Short mmCIF file of C-alpha atoms and ligand atoms in Angstrom, two decimals:
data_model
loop_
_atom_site.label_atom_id
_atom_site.label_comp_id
_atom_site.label_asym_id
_atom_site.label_seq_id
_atom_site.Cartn_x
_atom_site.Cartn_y
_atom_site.Cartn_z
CA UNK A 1420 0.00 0.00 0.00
CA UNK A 1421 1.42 3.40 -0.71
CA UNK A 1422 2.08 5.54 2.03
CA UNK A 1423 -0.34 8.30 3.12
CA UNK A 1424 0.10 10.77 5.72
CA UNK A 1425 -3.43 11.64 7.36
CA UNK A 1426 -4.34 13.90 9.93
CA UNK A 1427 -3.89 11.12 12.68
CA UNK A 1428 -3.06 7.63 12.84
CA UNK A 1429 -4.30 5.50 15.92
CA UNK A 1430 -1.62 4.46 18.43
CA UNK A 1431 -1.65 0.87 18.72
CA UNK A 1432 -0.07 -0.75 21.82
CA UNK A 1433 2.18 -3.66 21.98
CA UNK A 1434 0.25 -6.46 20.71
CA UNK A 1435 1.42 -8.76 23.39
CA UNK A 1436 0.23 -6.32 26.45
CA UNK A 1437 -3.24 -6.19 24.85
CA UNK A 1438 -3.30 -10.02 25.16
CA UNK A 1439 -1.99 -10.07 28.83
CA UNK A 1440 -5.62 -8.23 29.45
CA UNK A 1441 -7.59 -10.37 26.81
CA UNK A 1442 -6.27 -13.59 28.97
CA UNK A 1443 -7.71 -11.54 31.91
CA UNK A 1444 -11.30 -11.40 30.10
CA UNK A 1445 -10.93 -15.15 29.01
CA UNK A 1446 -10.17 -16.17 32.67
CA UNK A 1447 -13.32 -14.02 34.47
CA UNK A 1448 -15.32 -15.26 31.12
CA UNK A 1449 -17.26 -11.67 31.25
CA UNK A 1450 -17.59 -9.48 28.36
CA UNK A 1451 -19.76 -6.43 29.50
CA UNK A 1452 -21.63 -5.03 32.25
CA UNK A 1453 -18.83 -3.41 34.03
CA UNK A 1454 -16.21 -6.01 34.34
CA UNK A 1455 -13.24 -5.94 35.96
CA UNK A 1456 -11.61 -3.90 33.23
CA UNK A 1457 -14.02 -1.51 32.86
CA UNK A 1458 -13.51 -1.10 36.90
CA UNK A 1459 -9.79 -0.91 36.54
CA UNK A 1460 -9.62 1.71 33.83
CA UNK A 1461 -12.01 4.22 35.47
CA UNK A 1462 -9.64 3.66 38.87
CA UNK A 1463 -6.72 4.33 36.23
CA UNK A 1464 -8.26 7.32 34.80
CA UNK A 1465 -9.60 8.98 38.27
CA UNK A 1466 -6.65 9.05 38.83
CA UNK A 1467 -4.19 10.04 36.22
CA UNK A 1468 -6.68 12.85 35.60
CA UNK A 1469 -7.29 13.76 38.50
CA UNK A 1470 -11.38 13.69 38.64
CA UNK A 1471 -13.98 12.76 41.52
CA UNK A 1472 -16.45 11.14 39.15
CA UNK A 1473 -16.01 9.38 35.90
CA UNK A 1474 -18.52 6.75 34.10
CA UNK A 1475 -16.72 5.07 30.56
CA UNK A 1476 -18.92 4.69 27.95
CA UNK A 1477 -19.53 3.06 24.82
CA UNK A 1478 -18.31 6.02 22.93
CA UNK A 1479 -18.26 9.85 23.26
CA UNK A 1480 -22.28 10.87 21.40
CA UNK A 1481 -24.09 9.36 23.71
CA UNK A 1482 -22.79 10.11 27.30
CA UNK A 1483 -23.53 14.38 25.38
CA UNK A 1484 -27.54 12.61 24.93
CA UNK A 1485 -27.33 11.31 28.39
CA UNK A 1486 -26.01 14.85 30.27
CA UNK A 1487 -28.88 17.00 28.10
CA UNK A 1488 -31.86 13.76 28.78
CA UNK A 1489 -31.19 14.72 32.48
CA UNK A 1490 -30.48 18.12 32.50
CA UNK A 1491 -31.80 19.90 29.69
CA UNK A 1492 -34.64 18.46 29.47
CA UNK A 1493 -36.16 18.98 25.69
CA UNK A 1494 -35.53 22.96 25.88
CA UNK A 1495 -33.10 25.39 24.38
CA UNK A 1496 -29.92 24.80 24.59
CA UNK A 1497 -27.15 27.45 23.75
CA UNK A 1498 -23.86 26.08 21.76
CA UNK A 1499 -21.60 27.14 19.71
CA UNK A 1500 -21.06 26.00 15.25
CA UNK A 1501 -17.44 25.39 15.66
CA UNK A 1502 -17.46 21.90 16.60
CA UNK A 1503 -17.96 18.21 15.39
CA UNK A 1504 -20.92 17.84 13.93
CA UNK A 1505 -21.97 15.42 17.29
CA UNK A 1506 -22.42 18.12 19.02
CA UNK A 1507 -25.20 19.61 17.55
CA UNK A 1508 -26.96 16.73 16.63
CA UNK A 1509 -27.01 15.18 19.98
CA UNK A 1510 -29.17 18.26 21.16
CA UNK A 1511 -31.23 17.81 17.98
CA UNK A 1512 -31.65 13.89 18.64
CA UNK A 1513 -32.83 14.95 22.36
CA UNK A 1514 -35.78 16.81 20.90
CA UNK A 1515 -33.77 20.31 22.63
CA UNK A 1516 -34.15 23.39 20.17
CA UNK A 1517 -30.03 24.48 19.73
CA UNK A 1518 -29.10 28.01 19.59
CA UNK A 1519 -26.06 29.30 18.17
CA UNK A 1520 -23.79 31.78 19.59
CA UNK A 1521 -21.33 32.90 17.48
CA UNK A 1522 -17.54 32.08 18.25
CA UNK A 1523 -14.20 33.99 19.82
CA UNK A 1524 -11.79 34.16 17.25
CA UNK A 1525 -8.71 33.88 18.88
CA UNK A 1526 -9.83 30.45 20.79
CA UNK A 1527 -12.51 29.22 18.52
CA UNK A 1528 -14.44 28.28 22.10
CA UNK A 1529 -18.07 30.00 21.97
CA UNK A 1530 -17.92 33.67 22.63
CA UNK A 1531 -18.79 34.08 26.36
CA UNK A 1532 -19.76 37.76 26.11
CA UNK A 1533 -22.75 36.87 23.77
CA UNK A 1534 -24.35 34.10 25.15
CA UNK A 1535 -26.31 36.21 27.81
CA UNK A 1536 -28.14 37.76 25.15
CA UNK A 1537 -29.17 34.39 23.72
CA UNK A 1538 -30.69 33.28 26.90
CA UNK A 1539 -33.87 32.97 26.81
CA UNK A 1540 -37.03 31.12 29.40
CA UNK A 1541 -36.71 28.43 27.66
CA UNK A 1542 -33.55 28.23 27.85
CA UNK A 1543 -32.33 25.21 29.91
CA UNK A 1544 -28.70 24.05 29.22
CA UNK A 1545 -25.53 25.38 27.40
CA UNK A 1546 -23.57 23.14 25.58
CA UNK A 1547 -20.05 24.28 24.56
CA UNK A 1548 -17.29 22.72 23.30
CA UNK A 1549 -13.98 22.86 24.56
CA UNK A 1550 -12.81 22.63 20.82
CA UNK A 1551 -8.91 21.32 20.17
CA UNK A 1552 -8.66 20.82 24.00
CA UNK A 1553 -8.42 24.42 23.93
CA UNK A 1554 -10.73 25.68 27.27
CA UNK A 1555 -13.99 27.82 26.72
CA UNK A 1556 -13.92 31.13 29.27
CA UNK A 1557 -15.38 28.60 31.89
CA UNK A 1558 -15.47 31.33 34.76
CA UNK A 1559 -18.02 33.85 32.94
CA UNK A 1560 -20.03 30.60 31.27
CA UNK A 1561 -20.14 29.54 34.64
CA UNK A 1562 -21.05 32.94 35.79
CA UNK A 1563 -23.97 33.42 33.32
CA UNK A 1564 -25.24 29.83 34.15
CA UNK A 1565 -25.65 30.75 37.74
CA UNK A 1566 -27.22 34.17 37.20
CA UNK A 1567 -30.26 32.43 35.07
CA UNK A 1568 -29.88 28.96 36.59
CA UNK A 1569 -29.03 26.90 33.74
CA UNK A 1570 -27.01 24.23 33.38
CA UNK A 1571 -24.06 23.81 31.86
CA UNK A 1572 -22.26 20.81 29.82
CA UNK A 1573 -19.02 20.49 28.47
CA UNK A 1574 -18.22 18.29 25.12
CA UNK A 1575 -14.66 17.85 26.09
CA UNK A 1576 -14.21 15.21 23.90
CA UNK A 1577 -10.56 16.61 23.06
CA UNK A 1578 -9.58 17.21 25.88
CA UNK A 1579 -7.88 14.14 27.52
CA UNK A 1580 -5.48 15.52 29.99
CA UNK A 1581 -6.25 19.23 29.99
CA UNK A 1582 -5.74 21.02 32.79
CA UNK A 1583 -7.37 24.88 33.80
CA UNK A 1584 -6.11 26.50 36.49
CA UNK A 1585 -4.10 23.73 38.32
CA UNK A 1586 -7.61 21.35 37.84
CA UNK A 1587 -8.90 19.16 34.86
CA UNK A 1588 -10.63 20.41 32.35
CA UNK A 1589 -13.06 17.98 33.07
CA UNK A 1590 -14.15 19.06 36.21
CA UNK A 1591 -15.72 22.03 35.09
CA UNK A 1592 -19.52 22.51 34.02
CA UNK A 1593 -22.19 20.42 35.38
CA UNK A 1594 -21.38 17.89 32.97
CA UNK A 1595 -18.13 17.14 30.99
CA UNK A 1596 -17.79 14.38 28.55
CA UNK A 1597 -15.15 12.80 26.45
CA UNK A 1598 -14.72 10.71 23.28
CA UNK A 1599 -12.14 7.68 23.22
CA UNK A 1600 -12.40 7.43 19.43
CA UNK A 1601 -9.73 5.93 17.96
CA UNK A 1602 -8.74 8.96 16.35
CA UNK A 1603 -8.71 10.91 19.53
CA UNK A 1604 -5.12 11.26 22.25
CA UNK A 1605 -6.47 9.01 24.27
CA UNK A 1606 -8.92 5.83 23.21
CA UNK A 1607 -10.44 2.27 23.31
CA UNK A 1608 -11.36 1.92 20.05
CA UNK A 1609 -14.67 3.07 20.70
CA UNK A 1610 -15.24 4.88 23.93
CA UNK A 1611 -15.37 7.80 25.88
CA UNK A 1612 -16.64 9.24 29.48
CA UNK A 1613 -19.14 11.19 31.35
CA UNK A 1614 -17.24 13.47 34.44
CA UNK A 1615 -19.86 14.99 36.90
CA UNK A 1616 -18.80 16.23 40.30
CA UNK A 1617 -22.29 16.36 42.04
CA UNK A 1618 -22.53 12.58 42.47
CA UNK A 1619 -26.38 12.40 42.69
CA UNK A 1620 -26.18 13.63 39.63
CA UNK A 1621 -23.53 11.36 38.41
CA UNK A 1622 -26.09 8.58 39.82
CA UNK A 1623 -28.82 9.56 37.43
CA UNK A 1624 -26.52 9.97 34.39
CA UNK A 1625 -25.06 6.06 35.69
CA UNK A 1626 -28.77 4.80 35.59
CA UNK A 1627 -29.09 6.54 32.61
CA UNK A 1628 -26.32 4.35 30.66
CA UNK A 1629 -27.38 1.35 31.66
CA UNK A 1630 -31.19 1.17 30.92
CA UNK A 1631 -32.36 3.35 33.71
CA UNK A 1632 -31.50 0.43 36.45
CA UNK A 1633 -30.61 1.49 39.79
CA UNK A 1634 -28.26 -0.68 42.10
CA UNK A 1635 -31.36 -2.42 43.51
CA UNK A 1636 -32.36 -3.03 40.00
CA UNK A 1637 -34.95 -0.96 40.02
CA UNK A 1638 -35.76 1.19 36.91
CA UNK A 1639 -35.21 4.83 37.91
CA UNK A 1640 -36.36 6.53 34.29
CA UNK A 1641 -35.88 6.44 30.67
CA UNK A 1642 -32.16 4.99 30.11
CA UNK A 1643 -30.35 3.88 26.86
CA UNK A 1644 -27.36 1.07 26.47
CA UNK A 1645 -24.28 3.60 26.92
CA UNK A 1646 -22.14 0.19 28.37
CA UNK A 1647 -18.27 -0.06 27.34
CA UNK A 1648 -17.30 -3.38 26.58
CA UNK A 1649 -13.90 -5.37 28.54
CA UNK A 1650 -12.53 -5.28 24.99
CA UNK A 1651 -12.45 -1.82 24.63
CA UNK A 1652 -11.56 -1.19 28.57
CA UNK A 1653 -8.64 -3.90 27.71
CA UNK A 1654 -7.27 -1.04 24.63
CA UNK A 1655 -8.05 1.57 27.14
CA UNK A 1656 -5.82 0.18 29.78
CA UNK A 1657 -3.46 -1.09 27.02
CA UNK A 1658 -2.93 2.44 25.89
CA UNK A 1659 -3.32 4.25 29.26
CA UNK A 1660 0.24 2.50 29.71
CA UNK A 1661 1.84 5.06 26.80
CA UNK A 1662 -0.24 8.42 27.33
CA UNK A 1663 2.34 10.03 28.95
CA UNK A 1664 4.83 9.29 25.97
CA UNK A 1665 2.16 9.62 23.47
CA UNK A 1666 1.58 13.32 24.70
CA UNK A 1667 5.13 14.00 24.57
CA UNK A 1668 5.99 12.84 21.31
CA UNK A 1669 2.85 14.86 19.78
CA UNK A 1670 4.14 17.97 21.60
CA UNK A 1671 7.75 17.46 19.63
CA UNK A 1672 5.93 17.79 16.49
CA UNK A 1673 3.64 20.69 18.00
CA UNK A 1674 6.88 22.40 18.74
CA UNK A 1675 8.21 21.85 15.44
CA UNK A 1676 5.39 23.40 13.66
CA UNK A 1677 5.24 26.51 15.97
CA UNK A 1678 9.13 26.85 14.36
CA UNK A 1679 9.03 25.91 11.18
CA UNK A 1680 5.42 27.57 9.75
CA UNK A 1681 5.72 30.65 8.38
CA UNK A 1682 3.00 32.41 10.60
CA UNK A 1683 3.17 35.79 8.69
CA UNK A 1684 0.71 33.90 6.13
CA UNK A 1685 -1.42 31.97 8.52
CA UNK A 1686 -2.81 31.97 12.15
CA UNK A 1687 -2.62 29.37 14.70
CA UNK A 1688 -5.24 29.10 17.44
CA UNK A 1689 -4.83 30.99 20.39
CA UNK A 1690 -4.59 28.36 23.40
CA UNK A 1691 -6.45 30.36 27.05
CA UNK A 1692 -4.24 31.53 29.02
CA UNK A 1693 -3.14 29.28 32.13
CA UNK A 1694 -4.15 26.36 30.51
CA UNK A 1695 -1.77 23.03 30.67
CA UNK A 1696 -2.52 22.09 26.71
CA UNK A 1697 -2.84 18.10 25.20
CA UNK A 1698 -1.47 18.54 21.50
CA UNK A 1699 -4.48 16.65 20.66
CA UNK A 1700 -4.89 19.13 17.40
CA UNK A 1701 -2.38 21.45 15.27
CA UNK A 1702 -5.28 23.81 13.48
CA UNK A 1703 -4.24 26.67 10.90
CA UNK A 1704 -6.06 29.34 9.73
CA UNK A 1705 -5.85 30.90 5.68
CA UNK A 1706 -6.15 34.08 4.77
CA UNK A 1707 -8.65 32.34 2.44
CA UNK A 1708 -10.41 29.31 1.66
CA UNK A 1709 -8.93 29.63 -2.06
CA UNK A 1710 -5.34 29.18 -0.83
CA UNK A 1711 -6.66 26.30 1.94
CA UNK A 1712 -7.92 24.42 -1.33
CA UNK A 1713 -4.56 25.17 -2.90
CA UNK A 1714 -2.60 23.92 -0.26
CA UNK A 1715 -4.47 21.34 0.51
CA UNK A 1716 -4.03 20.23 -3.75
CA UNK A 1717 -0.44 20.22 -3.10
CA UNK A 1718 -0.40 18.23 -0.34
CA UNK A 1719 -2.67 15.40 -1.70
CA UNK A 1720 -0.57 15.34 -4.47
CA UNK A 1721 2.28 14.52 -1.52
CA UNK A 1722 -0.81 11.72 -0.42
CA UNK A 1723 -0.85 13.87 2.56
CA UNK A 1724 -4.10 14.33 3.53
CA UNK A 1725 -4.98 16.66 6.40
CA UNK A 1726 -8.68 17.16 7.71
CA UNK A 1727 -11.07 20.17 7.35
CA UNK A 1728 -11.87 20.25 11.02
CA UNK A 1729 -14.59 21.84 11.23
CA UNK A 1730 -16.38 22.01 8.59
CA UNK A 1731 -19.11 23.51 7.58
CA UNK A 1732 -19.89 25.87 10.50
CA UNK A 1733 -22.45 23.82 12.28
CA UNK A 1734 -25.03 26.45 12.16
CA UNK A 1735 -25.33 25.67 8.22
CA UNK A 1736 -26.25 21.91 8.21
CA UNK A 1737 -29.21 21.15 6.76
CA UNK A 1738 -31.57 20.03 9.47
CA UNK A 1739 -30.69 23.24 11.24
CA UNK A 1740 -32.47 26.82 11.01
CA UNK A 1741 -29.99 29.18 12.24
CA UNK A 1742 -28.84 33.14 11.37
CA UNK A 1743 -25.78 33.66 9.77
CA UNK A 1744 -22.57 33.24 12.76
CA UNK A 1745 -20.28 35.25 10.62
CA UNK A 1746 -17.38 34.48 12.49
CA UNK A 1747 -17.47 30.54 12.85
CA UNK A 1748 -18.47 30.56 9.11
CA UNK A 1749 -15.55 32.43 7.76
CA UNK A 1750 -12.93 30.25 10.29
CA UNK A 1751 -14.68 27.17 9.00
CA UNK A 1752 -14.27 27.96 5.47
CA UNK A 1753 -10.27 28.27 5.95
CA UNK A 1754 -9.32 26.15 8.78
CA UNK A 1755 -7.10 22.93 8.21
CA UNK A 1756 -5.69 20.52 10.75
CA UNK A 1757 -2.18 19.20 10.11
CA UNK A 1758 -0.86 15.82 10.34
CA UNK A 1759 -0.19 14.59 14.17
CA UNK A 1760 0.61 11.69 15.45
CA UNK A 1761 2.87 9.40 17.51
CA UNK A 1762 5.49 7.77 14.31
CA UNK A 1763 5.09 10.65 11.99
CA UNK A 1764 9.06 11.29 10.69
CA UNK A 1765 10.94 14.80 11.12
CA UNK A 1766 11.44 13.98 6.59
CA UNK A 1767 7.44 13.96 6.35
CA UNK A 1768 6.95 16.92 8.42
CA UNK A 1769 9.54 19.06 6.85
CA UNK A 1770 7.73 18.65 3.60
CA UNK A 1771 4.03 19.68 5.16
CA UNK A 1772 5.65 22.61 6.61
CA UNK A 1773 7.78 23.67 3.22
CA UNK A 1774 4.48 23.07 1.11
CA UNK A 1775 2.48 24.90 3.41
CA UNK A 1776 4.86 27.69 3.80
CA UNK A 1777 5.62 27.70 0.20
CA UNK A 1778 1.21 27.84 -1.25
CA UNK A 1779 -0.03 29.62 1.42
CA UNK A 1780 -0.44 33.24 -0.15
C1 PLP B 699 -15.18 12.89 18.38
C2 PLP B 699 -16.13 13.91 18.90
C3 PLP B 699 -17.38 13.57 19.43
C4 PLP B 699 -17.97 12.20 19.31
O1 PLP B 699 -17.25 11.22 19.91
P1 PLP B 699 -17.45 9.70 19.42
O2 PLP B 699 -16.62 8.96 20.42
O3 PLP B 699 -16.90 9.62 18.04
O4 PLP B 699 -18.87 9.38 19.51
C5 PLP B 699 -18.16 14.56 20.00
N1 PLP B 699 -17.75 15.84 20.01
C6 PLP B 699 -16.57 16.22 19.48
C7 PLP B 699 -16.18 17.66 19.56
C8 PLP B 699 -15.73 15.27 18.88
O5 PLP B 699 -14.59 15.66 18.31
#
């Protein structure tokens, strides 16, 4: 097969160390329902993140449908169009109403000043995205939430190790969730994680995941099948071995770009201030979409394939009636995320950044 270079390839752990845990699973003969893996893994993850709560799931959708079935209840929801396209459905798919507010450009997190304005009393949730593991403004979000008494959720689904002020990311919000997609820093394959300090809360979003059941196996409400699987918690634990290696070789190629591109013809993303960063995402902005579609002609010819992420501005898709959000629309139009990954050689990268630096005016 010829080589291609794509905007992320999945870290796969020693073969042999997965199989240490699938002999595990073959011994306890238990596939699901929050086997010992599964058990292990959230222990491992409480604490290398450093979070009171966590639930794994099945993957990183559902756990957003499970935090707005509990708190936002079928009304409006404010979020922002710079995100994965999950993000919006899932409020959509929970029969809430989403409303857009426009982005910061400099952080591509929702713009914090505006979302007061967008509140309305129907209003029962915001959902924002801490997009590229780079943090909203969680102090005024979390200001504005208390003022009107809405709740607020996190899709943190990049943000696997991101710290805010000396805390995790994740701890933030009402809700936070993740996504341990295999094309995320972290995953199992399929997977990801609902965080929730309040842990009567956490309760109902646990019932939640597993049919509505309670611990006396009772049924507490209306609950999907949001269950992670030993196999995956196996890959989890598998790859939970290498994080710390796996951040640090993505932040070598981080710190190469930030040398080597030629930022007096495009614009990186601004990462908040006090904010210990994941190098789950290396995002560049065009001047214009014309020379994104040129460079991104020259690189395919290269077979290297970066990803539009995000586009279109999620305020455009077609199930959605929204105003124009003139800010997400024009960053969507000319943003590009560059190849990064554990494996990918200093040759390889040299030629992104002299193609890039060389089409990008
Ligand atoms: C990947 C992603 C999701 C969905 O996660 P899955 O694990 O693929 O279901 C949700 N939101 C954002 C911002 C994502 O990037």
């Amino acid at each position: 097969m010829e080589k291609r270079i794509n905007v992320t390839k999945v870290f796969l752990p020693p073969l042999a160390e997965y199989n240490e845990y699938l002999e595990i699973i073959w011994r306890n003969q238990w596939l699901t329902n929050r086997g010992e893996l599964v058990l292990k893994l959230e222990e491992k993850l409480k604490k290398y993140l450093n979070v009171n709560n966590i639930l794994v799931t099945n993957n990183g959708t559902i756990p957003i449908q499970i935090a707005l079935k509990n708190v936002a209840k079928g009304g409006e929801v404010i979020t922002t169009p710079f995100s994965f396209v999950a993000t919006t459905s899932a409020i959509v798919w929970e029969s809430c109403t989403p409303v857009f507010v426009d982005i910061d450009p400099d952080h591509l997190t929702i713009d914090e000043n505006r979302i007061e304005e967008a509140i309305t009393e129907k209003t029962t949730a915001i959902l924002a995205t801490h997009v590229f593991g780079n943090p909203c403004n969680v102090k005024i979000i979390e200001k504005v939430a208390k003022k009107y008494q809405i709740k607020v959720i996190y899709d943190a689904a990049h943000c696997f190790g991101v710290e805010y002020d000396n805390k995790s990311v994740f701890e933030y919000g009402d809700i936070s969730t993740c996504s341990f997609h295999s094309t995320k820093l972290f995953h199992t394959g399929e997977g990801g994680a609902i965080f929730c300090k309040d842990s009567e809360l956490m309760k109902e979003l646990n019932y939640s995941h597993n049919f509505g059941y309670t611990e006396t196996n009772d049924i507490s409400g209306v609950g999907i099948n949001a269950k992670i699987s030993e196999l995956q918690a196996a890959m989890g634990l598998s790859v939970l071995h290498y994080i710390d290696y796996i951040i640090a070789e993505r932040k070598k190629i981080v710190d190469f770009y930030n040398k080597s591109l030629d930022f007096n013809k495009i614009k990186s993303v601004k990462i908040r201030e006090n904010t210990k960063w994941n190098y789950s995402y290396y995002p560049v902005i065009f001047n214009s979409e014309k020379i994104l579609l040129k460079v991104q002609q020259k690189l395919a010819e290269q077979n290297i394939v970066p990803r539009r992420y995000f586009y279109p501005s999620l305020n455009t898709i077609n199930y959605i009636k929204c105003n124009k959000m003139p800010v997400s629309e024009a960053i969507s139009e000319k943003i590009l995320c560059l190849p990064l990954y554990v494996g990918l050689e200093m040759k390889d990268l040299e030629k992104i950044v002299n193609l890039i630096n060389r089409y990008s005016e």
